[in-house]
Short mmCIF file of C-alpha atoms in Angstrom, two decimals:
data_model
loop_
_atom_site.label_atom_id
_atom_site.label_comp_id
_atom_site.label_asym_id
_atom_site.label_seq_id
_atom_site.Cartn_x
_atom_site.Cartn_y
_atom_site.Cartn_z
CA PRO A 1 85.07 100.45 98.85
CA PHE A 2 87.24 103.37 100.04
CA PHE A 3 87.63 104.09 103.75
CA THR A 4 90.23 105.76 105.93
CA ASN A 5 90.39 107.30 109.40
CA PHE A 6 93.85 108.78 108.73
CA SER A 7 95.18 106.68 111.61
CA LEU A 8 98.96 106.21 111.74
CA GLY A 9 98.66 103.19 114.03
CA ASN A 10 99.88 104.80 117.23
CA SER A 11 99.00 107.44 119.80
CA GLU A 12 98.95 108.30 123.48
CA ILE A 13 95.14 107.83 123.32
CA TYR A 14 92.84 105.51 121.38
CA PHE A 15 89.69 107.27 120.18
CA TYR A 16 86.43 105.68 119.07
CA LYS A 17 83.98 108.04 117.37
CA GLY A 18 85.73 110.93 119.07
CA LYS A 19 85.64 109.44 122.57
CA LYS A 20 88.76 108.51 124.55
CA THR A 21 88.61 104.77 125.18
CA HIS A 22 92.18 103.68 125.97
CA GLY A 23 95.64 104.95 126.74
CA SER A 24 98.94 104.67 124.90
CA TRP A 25 98.97 102.13 122.05
CA TYR A 26 100.98 101.06 118.99
CA ASN A 27 99.67 98.74 116.29
CA MET A 28 100.91 99.16 112.73
CA GLY A 29 98.21 96.73 111.63
CA GLN A 30 95.73 99.54 112.29
CA GLN A 31 97.49 102.08 110.10
CA ASP A 32 95.05 103.38 107.47
CA TYR A 33 95.67 104.28 103.86
CA VAL A 34 97.87 107.35 104.14
CA PRO A 35 97.50 110.00 101.42
CA THR A 36 99.18 109.38 98.09
CA TYR A 37 100.31 113.02 98.10
CA ARG A 38 101.72 114.51 101.30
CA TRP A 39 100.90 117.27 100.86
CA LEU A 40 99.74 118.54 97.45
CA VAL A 41 98.15 121.92 98.20
CA THR A 42 97.17 123.93 95.13
CA GLN A 43 94.93 126.71 93.90
CA ALA A 44 91.40 125.44 93.31
CA GLY A 45 91.04 123.48 90.09
CA SER A 46 94.77 123.23 89.45
CA MET A 47 97.27 120.51 90.29
CA THR A 48 100.28 122.59 89.24
CA SER A 49 99.73 126.02 90.88
CA VAL A 50 101.01 125.65 94.44
CA ALA A 51 99.16 127.39 97.29
CA ASP A 52 100.54 128.15 100.75
CA ASN A 53 97.55 129.65 102.55
CA ILE A 54 96.44 126.29 103.99
CA ALA A 55 98.81 124.08 105.98
CA VAL A 56 98.12 120.35 106.24
CA ARG A 57 99.63 117.81 108.61
CA PHE A 58 98.89 114.70 110.64
CA THR A 59 98.05 115.38 114.27
CA HIS A 60 97.67 113.18 117.35
CA GLU A 61 95.85 115.92 119.29
CA ASP A 62 92.47 114.38 118.47
CA ALA A 63 91.00 111.66 116.30
CA TYR A 64 87.67 110.24 115.25
CA ILE A 65 88.71 106.57 115.25
CA GLY A 66 92.25 105.48 116.06
CA GLY A 67 94.97 107.85 117.15
CA SER A 68 95.37 110.58 114.56
CA SER A 69 93.61 112.81 112.07
CA ILE A 70 94.64 115.45 109.57
CA ARG A 71 94.58 119.12 110.49
CA LEU A 72 93.87 121.93 108.04
CA SER A 73 94.79 125.42 109.18
CA GLY A 74 95.46 128.84 107.71
CA SER A 75 93.44 131.32 105.69
CA ALA A 76 90.38 130.19 103.75
CA LEU A 77 90.06 132.09 100.46
CA SER A 78 86.93 132.65 98.39
CA ALA A 79 88.80 131.37 95.30
CA GLY A 80 89.37 128.04 97.07
CA THR A 81 92.37 125.88 97.94
CA ASP A 82 92.65 122.21 97.01
CA ILE A 83 94.27 119.50 99.10
CA VAL A 84 94.74 116.57 96.71
CA LEU A 85 94.98 113.46 98.89
CA TYR A 86 94.64 110.26 96.89
CA ARG A 87 95.16 108.96 93.39
CA THR A 88 92.96 105.92 92.83
CA LYS A 89 91.17 103.84 90.26
CA LEU A 90 88.00 103.48 92.28
CA ASN A 91 85.19 102.05 90.19
CA ALA A 92 81.60 103.07 90.86
CA SER A 93 80.21 99.64 90.10
CA ALA A 94 76.77 100.70 91.33
CA GLY A 95 74.83 103.95 91.48
CA GLY A 96 74.24 106.13 94.51
CA VAL A 97 77.86 107.16 95.02
CA LYS A 98 78.34 109.18 98.20
CA ALA A 99 81.07 110.48 100.49
CA THR A 100 81.07 110.51 104.29
CA VAL A 101 83.49 112.74 106.17
CA ALA A 102 84.05 113.16 109.93
CA LEU A 103 84.87 116.76 110.91
CA LYS A 104 85.62 118.78 114.01
CA ASN A 105 86.42 122.48 114.37
CA GLY A 106 86.02 122.76 118.16
CA LEU A 107 83.62 125.70 117.92
CA GLU A 108 80.30 125.94 119.73
CA GLY A 109 77.15 126.90 117.84
CA THR A 110 76.57 126.66 114.11
CA ASN A 111 79.54 127.42 111.89
CA ALA A 112 80.25 126.96 108.19
CA SER A 113 82.75 124.17 107.59
CA ASP A 114 84.02 125.92 104.41
CA LEU A 115 85.01 122.43 103.31
CA TYR A 116 84.17 120.44 100.19
CA VAL A 117 84.88 116.93 98.97
CA ILE A 118 86.40 117.04 95.50
CA VAL A 119 86.78 114.18 93.03
CA ARG A 120 87.98 113.85 89.46
CA THR A 121 86.91 110.95 87.28
CA GLU A 122 89.19 109.17 84.84
CA GLY A 123 89.44 110.96 81.50
CA SER A 124 88.25 114.30 82.91
CA ASP A 125 90.28 117.42 83.68
CA THR A 126 87.49 118.96 85.78
CA TRP A 127 87.09 118.65 89.53
CA GLN A 128 83.63 118.08 90.94
CA GLU A 129 83.02 119.71 94.33
CA TYR A 130 80.46 118.84 97.00
CA ALA A 131 79.86 121.11 99.99
CA LEU A 132 79.90 119.54 103.45
CA GLY A 133 77.82 122.38 104.91
CA ASP A 134 77.63 123.68 108.48
CA LEU A 135 78.85 122.14 111.71
CA THR A 136 76.60 122.38 114.76
CA GLY A 137 78.72 122.20 117.87
CA ALA A 138 82.27 121.52 118.99
CA ALA A 139 82.22 117.70 118.88
CA TRP A 140 83.02 115.37 115.98
CA GLN A 141 80.28 115.19 113.35
CA THR A 142 79.87 113.09 110.21
CA LYS A 143 78.60 114.61 106.99
CA THR A 144 77.35 112.57 104.03
CA VAL A 145 76.97 114.05 100.54
CA ASP A 146 75.79 112.51 97.28
CA LEU A 147 78.49 112.54 94.59
CA SER A 148 75.82 113.15 91.96
CA GLY A 149 78.33 113.79 89.18
CA VAL A 150 79.86 110.32 89.48
CA SER A 151 77.85 107.89 87.37
CA GLN A 152 77.71 104.14 87.59
CA GLY A 153 80.72 102.70 85.78
CA ASN A 154 82.91 105.79 86.27
CA ASN A 155 86.40 105.44 87.73
CA ILE A 156 87.32 108.02 90.37
CA GLU A 157 90.95 108.95 89.72
CA TYR A 158 91.61 111.67 92.31
CA ILE A 159 90.10 112.34 95.74
CA GLY A 160 90.69 115.46 97.80
CA LEU A 161 89.30 118.30 99.88
CA ARG A 162 88.72 121.96 99.04
CA VAL A 163 88.78 124.80 101.55
CA LYS A 164 86.77 127.76 100.30
CA GLY A 165 85.54 130.72 102.33
CA SER A 166 86.69 133.91 104.04
CA ASN A 167 88.21 132.90 107.35
CA ASP A 168 91.69 134.13 108.30
CA SER A 169 91.94 131.72 111.22
CA TYR A 170 90.63 128.55 109.62
CA LYS A 171 91.13 125.28 111.50
CA MET A 172 89.52 121.92 110.81
CA LEU A 173 90.25 118.34 111.84
CA VAL A 174 89.32 115.60 109.37
CA GLY A 175 89.07 112.18 110.97
CA GLN A 176 87.38 110.02 108.36
CA LEU A 177 86.84 109.88 104.61
CA MET A 178 84.67 107.20 103.05
CA ILE A 179 83.36 106.78 99.50
CA SER A 180 80.71 104.15 98.86
CA ASP A 181 77.91 103.22 96.49
CA ASN A 182 74.84 100.99 96.43
CA ARG A 183 76.68 97.73 95.74
CA SER A 184 75.37 94.78 97.74
CA ALA A 185 77.07 94.00 101.03
CA VAL A 186 79.05 90.76 101.15
CA THR A 187 78.05 88.47 104.00
CA PRO A 188 81.05 86.63 105.50
CA ALA A 189 80.88 82.89 106.03
CA ALA A 190 79.79 81.79 109.48
CA ILE A 191 82.47 80.72 111.95
CA VAL A 192 82.46 76.98 112.61
CA LYS A 193 82.56 76.36 116.35
CA GLU A 194 85.00 73.47 116.07
CA SER A 195 87.52 75.65 114.19
CA VAL A 196 88.04 78.12 117.05
CA LEU A 197 90.85 77.40 119.53
CA THR A 198 90.54 79.25 122.84
CA GLU A 199 93.42 79.61 125.27
CA ILE A 200 92.99 81.17 128.73
CA LYS A 201 95.99 83.45 129.26
CA GLU A 202 95.07 85.12 132.55
CA GLU A 203 92.19 84.82 135.01
CA THR A 204 91.15 86.75 138.12
CA LYS A 205 87.95 86.81 140.17
CA SER A 206 86.45 89.47 137.88
CA THR A 207 88.32 89.27 134.55
CA MET A 208 89.64 86.79 132.04
CA SER A 209 92.05 87.25 129.15
CA VAL A 210 91.82 84.76 126.29
CA LYS A 211 93.56 84.18 123.00
CA LEU A 212 91.37 83.08 120.10
CA ASN A 213 92.69 81.35 116.98
#
């Protein structure tokens, strides 16, 4: 029910799962949900104590899907730094709530991500944190964690990330954030053949461009 690739709808390159698939593009219809707060960076557990050890910004240098991601950089502290991204009213209508995050730090070998998903449920003043663990290699990787503290029927009010560690040259790209549960998938209605209008716009010996309505 919640899904974003942090795509701004434009870039010099179109990425799909971290791979370059196309050149320059612009399509505002592909802009994702941008963060509610840009950027609310605070000491861990607080939404009022500002922190400046982690810088956050959109970047077009790399992306998981689309043309952009968010970059976290600075000094990771053992006390933790929160990046509050979204305010929501996301209902966990089923159990098995989990978060999936796409990450890339560009480092070879196994390295700690020092990154956590944090959520706060409606009516609570306490953040729940879930470690994303280690990264194994320089390419994009997806990490899925169970949000065990979010029960069926809870409303998730805030969603964010927490950087916590001891790295003076911390850098991480975040290219996807998804929160889902065990609700049943909805099957779309089948397309009726007679309802599709096909127009041939361009044709060569090896290619054809069509417009479908």
